[in-house]
Each structure stands twice: as structure tokens, then as C-alpha cells.
Amino acid sequence: DMRGAGWIDKTPAGWVLTDAGRAALTAHPDGQGLAREASRLYKLALDEKRPRPRHLTAIDAALGLIPPGRWTSYTDLAMAGGTNAQTVGWYMGQTTAEGTHRVLGHDGNPSPGFVWPEATPRDETQREALEAEGVAFDEGGRADETRRVHTGDIRADLEANGVLTAP
């Protein structure tokens, strides 16, 4: 972990402490938390080397393609991006991409657990944001189906923008 964190390096003469390693020792003079910090930095370095999963790239791109006043479902995004609705739901809570409020349940109901991304906190609810964009809701709380962007349309837009290739 310490080599992956950039704190030590192996040279022909042996192992050496790097400037980053000296800074880590200064920040943790008693050694408390040193291993945990090395492990955290090592994991970050590994994440940077791994290619981003294709379905997450597709989801981010799709969010940018759904215009104000329209909505889609977790299932539509999942099918277009090649994953499942649970993964899309999890990712909506992780991403800072604009447009997460335009993703609803398959029946058009706002998500009960919807939370605005930390990078773009807002006071309004998911439904209020969509209504402000022109999406109407029926007495049962479901969004207007005619404003829905379906799987095929999302997939076609992703292919047209070079994010996905046609099967």
C-alpha cells in the first residue's frame, strides 16, 4: 500500500522514502492512521488506473441528453446502458451529473429516497423541480407519460453521440 500511495519507491540501491512519504510521516508522527491513509491512497490510485465501466459512462451521457420538461425511468436508463435498475438507482445517489431529478420509477412516481447531489443542493422536491420544468403529474402522483423518454430513444441518442455502438 505504501508504494501504491507513492510514499516509498524501489531503486537499484533499495527502498527509499519519497517526499510524499516524508509528508505522511509528518502528518502522522505517532503512526496512528498511517496504514489506513496508505490504503486509502492506494485504492484511489487503483481506481484511476481502471477503465470506467461502460454503463456508468452511458448513464452520465444519457442524463445530459434528457432535456428539461422530460423524464425517464431507472429501468429505461438501465436497459439503454446495459445494466439493471438497481445499479442506476445506486448511481443516482453517487453521481454529480445534472439531471438526476429527471429519473423516476417505472410508473412515473418520484423516488421516495431522492436526494439532490451534494454538488447541486436544492430546496425543492424532485416533483417540484419537474413541475417547474413543465412536467405535469396526475392525481395519483405519476408524471405525464407523454413526457417520458423511453429506452429506444435514449439508446438512439447515445449511439448518435458515439457513446454506444449499435448492436
PDB file of C-alpha atoms in Angstrom:
ATOM      1  CA  ASP A   1       0.000   0.000   0.000  1.00  0.00           C
ATOM      2  CA  MET A   2       2.790   2.454   0.795  1.00  0.00           C
ATOM      3  CA  ARG A   3       4.379   2.082  -2.618  1.00  0.00           C
ATOM      4  CA  GLY A   4       0.982   2.426  -4.282  1.00  0.00           C
ATOM      5  CA  ALA A   5       0.348   5.524  -2.181  1.00  0.00           C
ATOM      6  CA  GLY A   6       3.617   6.974  -3.514  1.00  0.00           C
ATOM      7  CA  TRP A   7       5.327   7.060  -0.124  1.00  0.00           C
ATOM      8  CA  ILE A   8       8.195   4.699  -0.945  1.00  0.00           C
ATOM      9  CA  ASP A   9       9.935   3.716  -4.139  1.00  0.00           C
ATOM     10  CA  LYS A  10      12.317   0.945  -5.112  1.00  0.00           C
ATOM     11  CA  THR A  11      15.585   1.990  -6.688  1.00  0.00           C
ATOM     12  CA  PRO A  12      18.646  -0.067  -7.681  1.00  0.00           C
ATOM     13  CA  ALA A  13      20.087   0.888  -4.291  1.00  0.00           C
ATOM     14  CA  GLY A  14      16.993  -0.318  -2.392  1.00  0.00           C
ATOM     15  CA  TRP A  15      13.827   1.167  -0.973  1.00  0.00           C
ATOM     16  CA  VAL A  16      13.692   4.954  -0.478  1.00  0.00           C
ATOM     17  CA  LEU A  17      11.244   7.256   1.240  1.00  0.00           C
ATOM     18  CA  THR A  18       9.677   9.804  -1.143  1.00  0.00           C
ATOM     19  CA  ASP A  19       8.741  13.416  -0.384  1.00  0.00           C
ATOM     20  CA  ALA A  20       5.119  12.281  -0.128  1.00  0.00           C
ATOM     21  CA  GLY A  21       6.228   9.621   2.372  1.00  0.00           C
ATOM     22  CA  ARG A  22       8.036  12.222   4.470  1.00  0.00           C
ATOM     23  CA  ALA A  23       4.898  14.390   4.429  1.00  0.00           C
ATOM     24  CA  ALA A  24       2.792  11.411   5.548  1.00  0.00           C
ATOM     25  CA  LEU A  25       5.149  10.717   8.451  1.00  0.00           C
ATOM     26  CA  THR A  26       4.996  14.384   9.439  1.00  0.00           C
ATOM     27  CA  ALA A  27       1.187  14.315   9.303  1.00  0.00           C
ATOM     28  CA  HIS A  28       1.088  11.112  11.400  1.00  0.00           C
ATOM     29  CA  PRO A  29       4.013  11.450  13.858  1.00  0.00           C
ATOM     30  CA  ASP A  30       2.613   8.823  16.210  1.00  0.00           C
ATOM     31  CA  GLY A  31       1.839   6.433  13.348  1.00  0.00           C
ATOM     32  CA  GLN A  32      -1.892   6.460  14.114  1.00  0.00           C
ATOM     33  CA  GLY A  33      -3.914   6.279  10.896  1.00  0.00           C
ATOM     34  CA  LEU A  34      -0.821   5.882   8.711  1.00  0.00           C
ATOM     35  CA  ALA A  35      -1.765   2.431   7.387  1.00  0.00           C
ATOM     36  CA  ARG A  36      -5.376   3.489   6.843  1.00  0.00           C
ATOM     37  CA  GLU A  37      -4.260   6.562   4.859  1.00  0.00           C
ATOM     38  CA  ALA A  38      -1.820   4.491   2.787  1.00  0.00           C
ATOM     39  CA  SER A  39      -4.588   2.019   1.991  1.00  0.00           C
ATOM     40  CA  ARG A  40      -6.982   4.836   1.014  1.00  0.00           C
ATOM     41  CA  LEU A  41      -4.429   6.420  -1.328  1.00  0.00           C
ATOM     42  CA  TYR A  42      -3.536   3.049  -2.812  1.00  0.00           C
ATOM     43  CA  LYS A  43      -7.206   2.339  -3.598  1.00  0.00           C
ATOM     44  CA  LEU A  44      -7.570   5.779  -5.210  1.00  0.00           C
ATOM     45  CA  ALA A  45      -4.527   5.103  -7.373  1.00  0.00           C
ATOM     46  CA  LEU A  46      -6.007   1.759  -8.455  1.00  0.00           C
ATOM     47  CA  ASP A  47      -9.359   3.373  -9.275  1.00  0.00           C
ATOM     48  CA  GLU A  48      -7.628   5.914 -11.502  1.00  0.00           C
ATOM     49  CA  LYS A  49      -5.956   3.113 -13.464  1.00  0.00           C
ATOM     50  CA  ARG A  50      -9.134   1.112 -14.013  1.00  0.00           C
ATOM     51  CA  PRO A  51     -11.237   1.951 -17.026  1.00  0.00           C
ATOM     52  CA  ARG A  52     -14.605   3.424 -16.131  1.00  0.00           C
ATOM     53  CA  PRO A  53     -17.435   0.910 -16.532  1.00  0.00           C
ATOM     54  CA  ARG A  54     -19.191   1.464 -19.854  1.00  0.00           C
ATOM     55  CA  HIS A  55     -22.655   1.509 -18.296  1.00  0.00           C
ATOM     56  CA  LEU A  56     -21.744   4.415 -15.980  1.00  0.00           C
ATOM     57  CA  THR A  57     -20.416   6.419 -18.909  1.00  0.00           C
ATOM     58  CA  ALA A  58     -23.659   5.691 -20.761  1.00  0.00           C
ATOM     59  CA  ILE A  59     -25.800   6.726 -17.781  1.00  0.00           C
ATOM     60  CA  ASP A  60     -23.954  10.034 -17.367  1.00  0.00           C
ATOM     61  CA  ALA A  61     -24.267  10.754 -21.077  1.00  0.00           C
ATOM     62  CA  ALA A  62     -27.974   9.841 -21.068  1.00  0.00           C
ATOM     63  CA  LEU A  63     -28.651  12.190 -18.155  1.00  0.00           C
ATOM     64  CA  GLY A  64     -27.199  15.014 -20.233  1.00  0.00           C
ATOM     65  CA  LEU A  65     -29.457  14.102 -23.168  1.00  0.00           C
ATOM     66  CA  ILE A  66     -32.766  14.206 -21.276  1.00  0.00           C
ATOM     67  CA  PRO A  67     -33.994  17.776 -21.709  1.00  0.00           C
ATOM     68  CA  PRO A  68     -35.822  19.863 -19.120  1.00  0.00           C
ATOM     69  CA  GLY A  69     -39.526  19.073 -19.156  1.00  0.00           C
ATOM     70  CA  ARG A  70     -38.948  15.378 -19.910  1.00  0.00           C
ATOM     71  CA  TRP A  71     -38.314  12.365 -17.699  1.00  0.00           C
ATOM     72  CA  THR A  72     -37.195   8.748 -17.895  1.00  0.00           C
ATOM     73  CA  SER A  73     -37.205   5.777 -15.558  1.00  0.00           C
ATOM     74  CA  TYR A  74     -34.499   3.819 -13.800  1.00  0.00           C
ATOM     75  CA  THR A  75     -35.451   0.850 -15.972  1.00  0.00           C
ATOM     76  CA  ASP A  76     -35.248   2.831 -19.241  1.00  0.00           C
ATOM     77  CA  LEU A  77     -31.772   4.104 -18.331  1.00  0.00           C
ATOM     78  CA  ALA A  78     -30.674   0.641 -17.252  1.00  0.00           C
ATOM     79  CA  MET A  79     -31.834  -1.047 -20.436  1.00  0.00           C
ATOM     80  CA  ALA A  80     -30.242   1.629 -22.624  1.00  0.00           C
ATOM     81  CA  GLY A  81     -26.955   1.484 -20.707  1.00  0.00           C
ATOM     82  CA  GLY A  82     -26.722  -2.286 -20.363  1.00  0.00           C
ATOM     83  CA  THR A  83     -27.178  -2.620 -16.613  1.00  0.00           C
ATOM     84  CA  ASN A  84     -30.039  -3.001 -14.125  1.00  0.00           C
ATOM     85  CA  ALA A  85     -32.386  -0.554 -12.422  1.00  0.00           C
ATOM     86  CA  GLN A  86     -30.801  -1.124  -9.005  1.00  0.00           C
ATOM     87  CA  THR A  87     -27.403  -0.069 -10.327  1.00  0.00           C
ATOM     88  CA  VAL A  88     -28.943   3.053 -11.859  1.00  0.00           C
ATOM     89  CA  GLY A  89     -30.646   3.837  -8.544  1.00  0.00           C
ATOM     90  CA  TRP A  90     -27.377   3.419  -6.651  1.00  0.00           C
ATOM     91  CA  TYR A  91     -25.540   5.557  -9.198  1.00  0.00           C
ATOM     92  CA  MET A  92     -28.100   8.382  -8.991  1.00  0.00           C
ATOM     93  CA  GLY A  93     -27.005   8.792  -5.375  1.00  0.00           C
ATOM     94  CA  GLN A  94     -23.302   8.855  -6.329  1.00  0.00           C
ATOM     95  CA  THR A  95     -23.099  10.998  -9.445  1.00  0.00           C
ATOM     96  CA  THR A  96     -22.883  14.766  -9.613  1.00  0.00           C
ATOM     97  CA  ALA A  97     -24.242  14.779 -13.178  1.00  0.00           C
ATOM     98  CA  GLU A  98     -27.057  17.215 -13.870  1.00  0.00           C
ATOM     99  CA  GLY A  99     -30.472  15.686 -14.489  1.00  0.00           C
ATOM    100  CA  THR A 100     -30.778  13.051 -11.770  1.00  0.00           C
ATOM    101  CA  HIS A 101     -34.140  14.560 -10.822  1.00  0.00           C
ATOM    102  CA  ARG A 102     -35.467  13.537 -14.264  1.00  0.00           C
ATOM    103  CA  VAL A 103     -35.205   9.834 -13.378  1.00  0.00           C
ATOM    104  CA  LEU A 104     -38.374   8.381 -11.849  1.00  0.00           C
ATOM    105  CA  GLY A 105     -39.808   4.999 -11.018  1.00  0.00           C
ATOM    106  CA  HIS A 106     -41.119   2.897 -13.933  1.00  0.00           C
ATOM    107  CA  ASP A 107     -44.656   4.050 -13.143  1.00  0.00           C
ATOM    108  CA  GLY A 108     -43.692   7.749 -13.230  1.00  0.00           C
ATOM    109  CA  ASN A 109     -43.714   8.262  -9.477  1.00  0.00           C
ATOM    110  CA  PRO A 110     -40.938  10.353  -7.949  1.00  0.00           C
ATOM    111  CA  SER A 111     -38.423   8.374  -5.943  1.00  0.00           C
ATOM    112  CA  PRO A 112     -39.213   8.406  -2.218  1.00  0.00           C
ATOM    113  CA  GLY A 113     -35.498   8.405  -1.376  1.00  0.00           C
ATOM    114  CA  PHE A 114     -34.475  11.070  -3.887  1.00  0.00           C
ATOM    115  CA  VAL A 115     -31.679  13.354  -2.654  1.00  0.00           C
ATOM    116  CA  TRP A 116     -30.064  16.168  -4.620  1.00  0.00           C
ATOM    117  CA  PRO A 117     -26.361  15.638  -5.335  1.00  0.00           C
ATOM    118  CA  GLU A 118     -24.145  17.403  -2.781  1.00  0.00           C
ATOM    119  CA  ALA A 119     -22.620  19.491  -5.574  1.00  0.00           C
ATOM    120  CA  THR A 120     -26.041  20.910  -6.510  1.00  0.00           C
ATOM    121  CA  PRO A 121     -28.191  21.047  -3.353  1.00  0.00           C
ATOM    122  CA  ARG A 122     -31.687  22.452  -3.823  1.00  0.00           C
ATOM    123  CA  ASP A 123     -34.614  23.058  -1.516  1.00  0.00           C
ATOM    124  CA  GLU A 124     -37.313  21.798  -3.863  1.00  0.00           C
ATOM    125  CA  THR A 125     -38.502  18.213  -4.131  1.00  0.00           C
ATOM    126  CA  GLN A 126     -37.960  16.068  -7.191  1.00  0.00           C
ATOM    127  CA  ARG A 127     -41.592  16.571  -8.192  1.00  0.00           C
ATOM    128  CA  GLU A 128     -41.423  20.349  -7.692  1.00  0.00           C
ATOM    129  CA  ALA A 129     -38.329  20.550  -9.895  1.00  0.00           C
ATOM    130  CA  LEU A 130     -40.033  18.574 -12.671  1.00  0.00           C
ATOM    131  CA  GLU A 131     -43.228  20.627 -12.391  1.00  0.00           C
ATOM    132  CA  ALA A 132     -41.147  23.800 -12.717  1.00  0.00           C
ATOM    133  CA  GLU A 133     -39.782  22.328 -15.969  1.00  0.00           C
ATOM    134  CA  GLY A 134     -43.315  21.680 -17.258  1.00  0.00           C
ATOM    135  CA  VAL A 135     -43.908  18.040 -16.334  1.00  0.00           C
ATOM    136  CA  ALA A 136     -47.497  17.537 -15.122  1.00  0.00           C
ATOM    137  CA  PHE A 137     -48.465  14.932 -12.543  1.00  0.00           C
ATOM    138  CA  ASP A 138     -51.827  13.191 -12.227  1.00  0.00           C
ATOM    139  CA  GLU A 139     -53.857  12.833  -9.037  1.00  0.00           C
ATOM    140  CA  GLY A 140     -52.001   9.583  -8.293  1.00  0.00           C
ATOM    141  CA  GLY A 141     -48.655  11.421  -8.304  1.00  0.00           C
ATOM    142  CA  ARG A 142     -47.459   9.948 -11.625  1.00  0.00           C
ATOM    143  CA  ALA A 143     -45.645  12.043 -14.214  1.00  0.00           C
ATOM    144  CA  ASP A 144     -47.244  12.633 -17.600  1.00  0.00           C
ATOM    145  CA  GLU A 145     -46.387   9.571 -19.705  1.00  0.00           C
ATOM    146  CA  THR A 146     -46.250  11.679 -22.896  1.00  0.00           C
ATOM    147  CA  ARG A 147     -43.176  13.471 -21.444  1.00  0.00           C
ATOM    148  CA  ARG A 148     -41.305  10.198 -20.904  1.00  0.00           C
ATOM    149  CA  VAL A 149     -38.094   9.393 -22.782  1.00  0.00           C
ATOM    150  CA  HIS A 150     -38.110   5.648 -23.447  1.00  0.00           C
ATOM    151  CA  THR A 151     -35.255   3.143 -23.725  1.00  0.00           C
ATOM    152  CA  GLY A 152     -35.168   3.134 -27.529  1.00  0.00           C
ATOM    153  CA  ASP A 153     -34.893   6.925 -27.703  1.00  0.00           C
ATOM    154  CA  ILE A 154     -32.139   7.020 -25.084  1.00  0.00           C
ATOM    155  CA  ARG A 155     -30.235   4.257 -26.859  1.00  0.00           C
ATOM    156  CA  ALA A 156     -30.583   6.002 -30.244  1.00  0.00           C
ATOM    157  CA  ASP A 157     -29.300   9.292 -28.765  1.00  0.00           C
ATOM    158  CA  LEU A 158     -26.343   7.515 -27.137  1.00  0.00           C
ATOM    159  CA  GLU A 159     -25.482   5.819 -30.428  1.00  0.00           C
ATOM    160  CA  ALA A 160     -25.865   9.081 -32.373  1.00  0.00           C
ATOM    161  CA  ASN A 161     -23.474  10.770 -29.935  1.00  0.00           C
ATOM    162  CA  GLY A 162     -20.912   7.972 -30.184  1.00  0.00           C
ATOM    163  CA  VAL A 163     -21.304   6.803 -26.579  1.00  0.00           C
ATOM    164  CA  LEU A 164     -22.639   3.376 -27.585  1.00  0.00           C
ATOM    165  CA  THR A 165     -22.407   1.420 -30.802  1.00  0.00           C
ATOM    166  CA  ALA A 166     -25.369  -0.239 -32.459  1.00  0.00           C
ATOM    167  CA  PRO A 167     -25.698  -3.959 -31.636  1.00  0.00           C
TER     168      PRO A 167
END
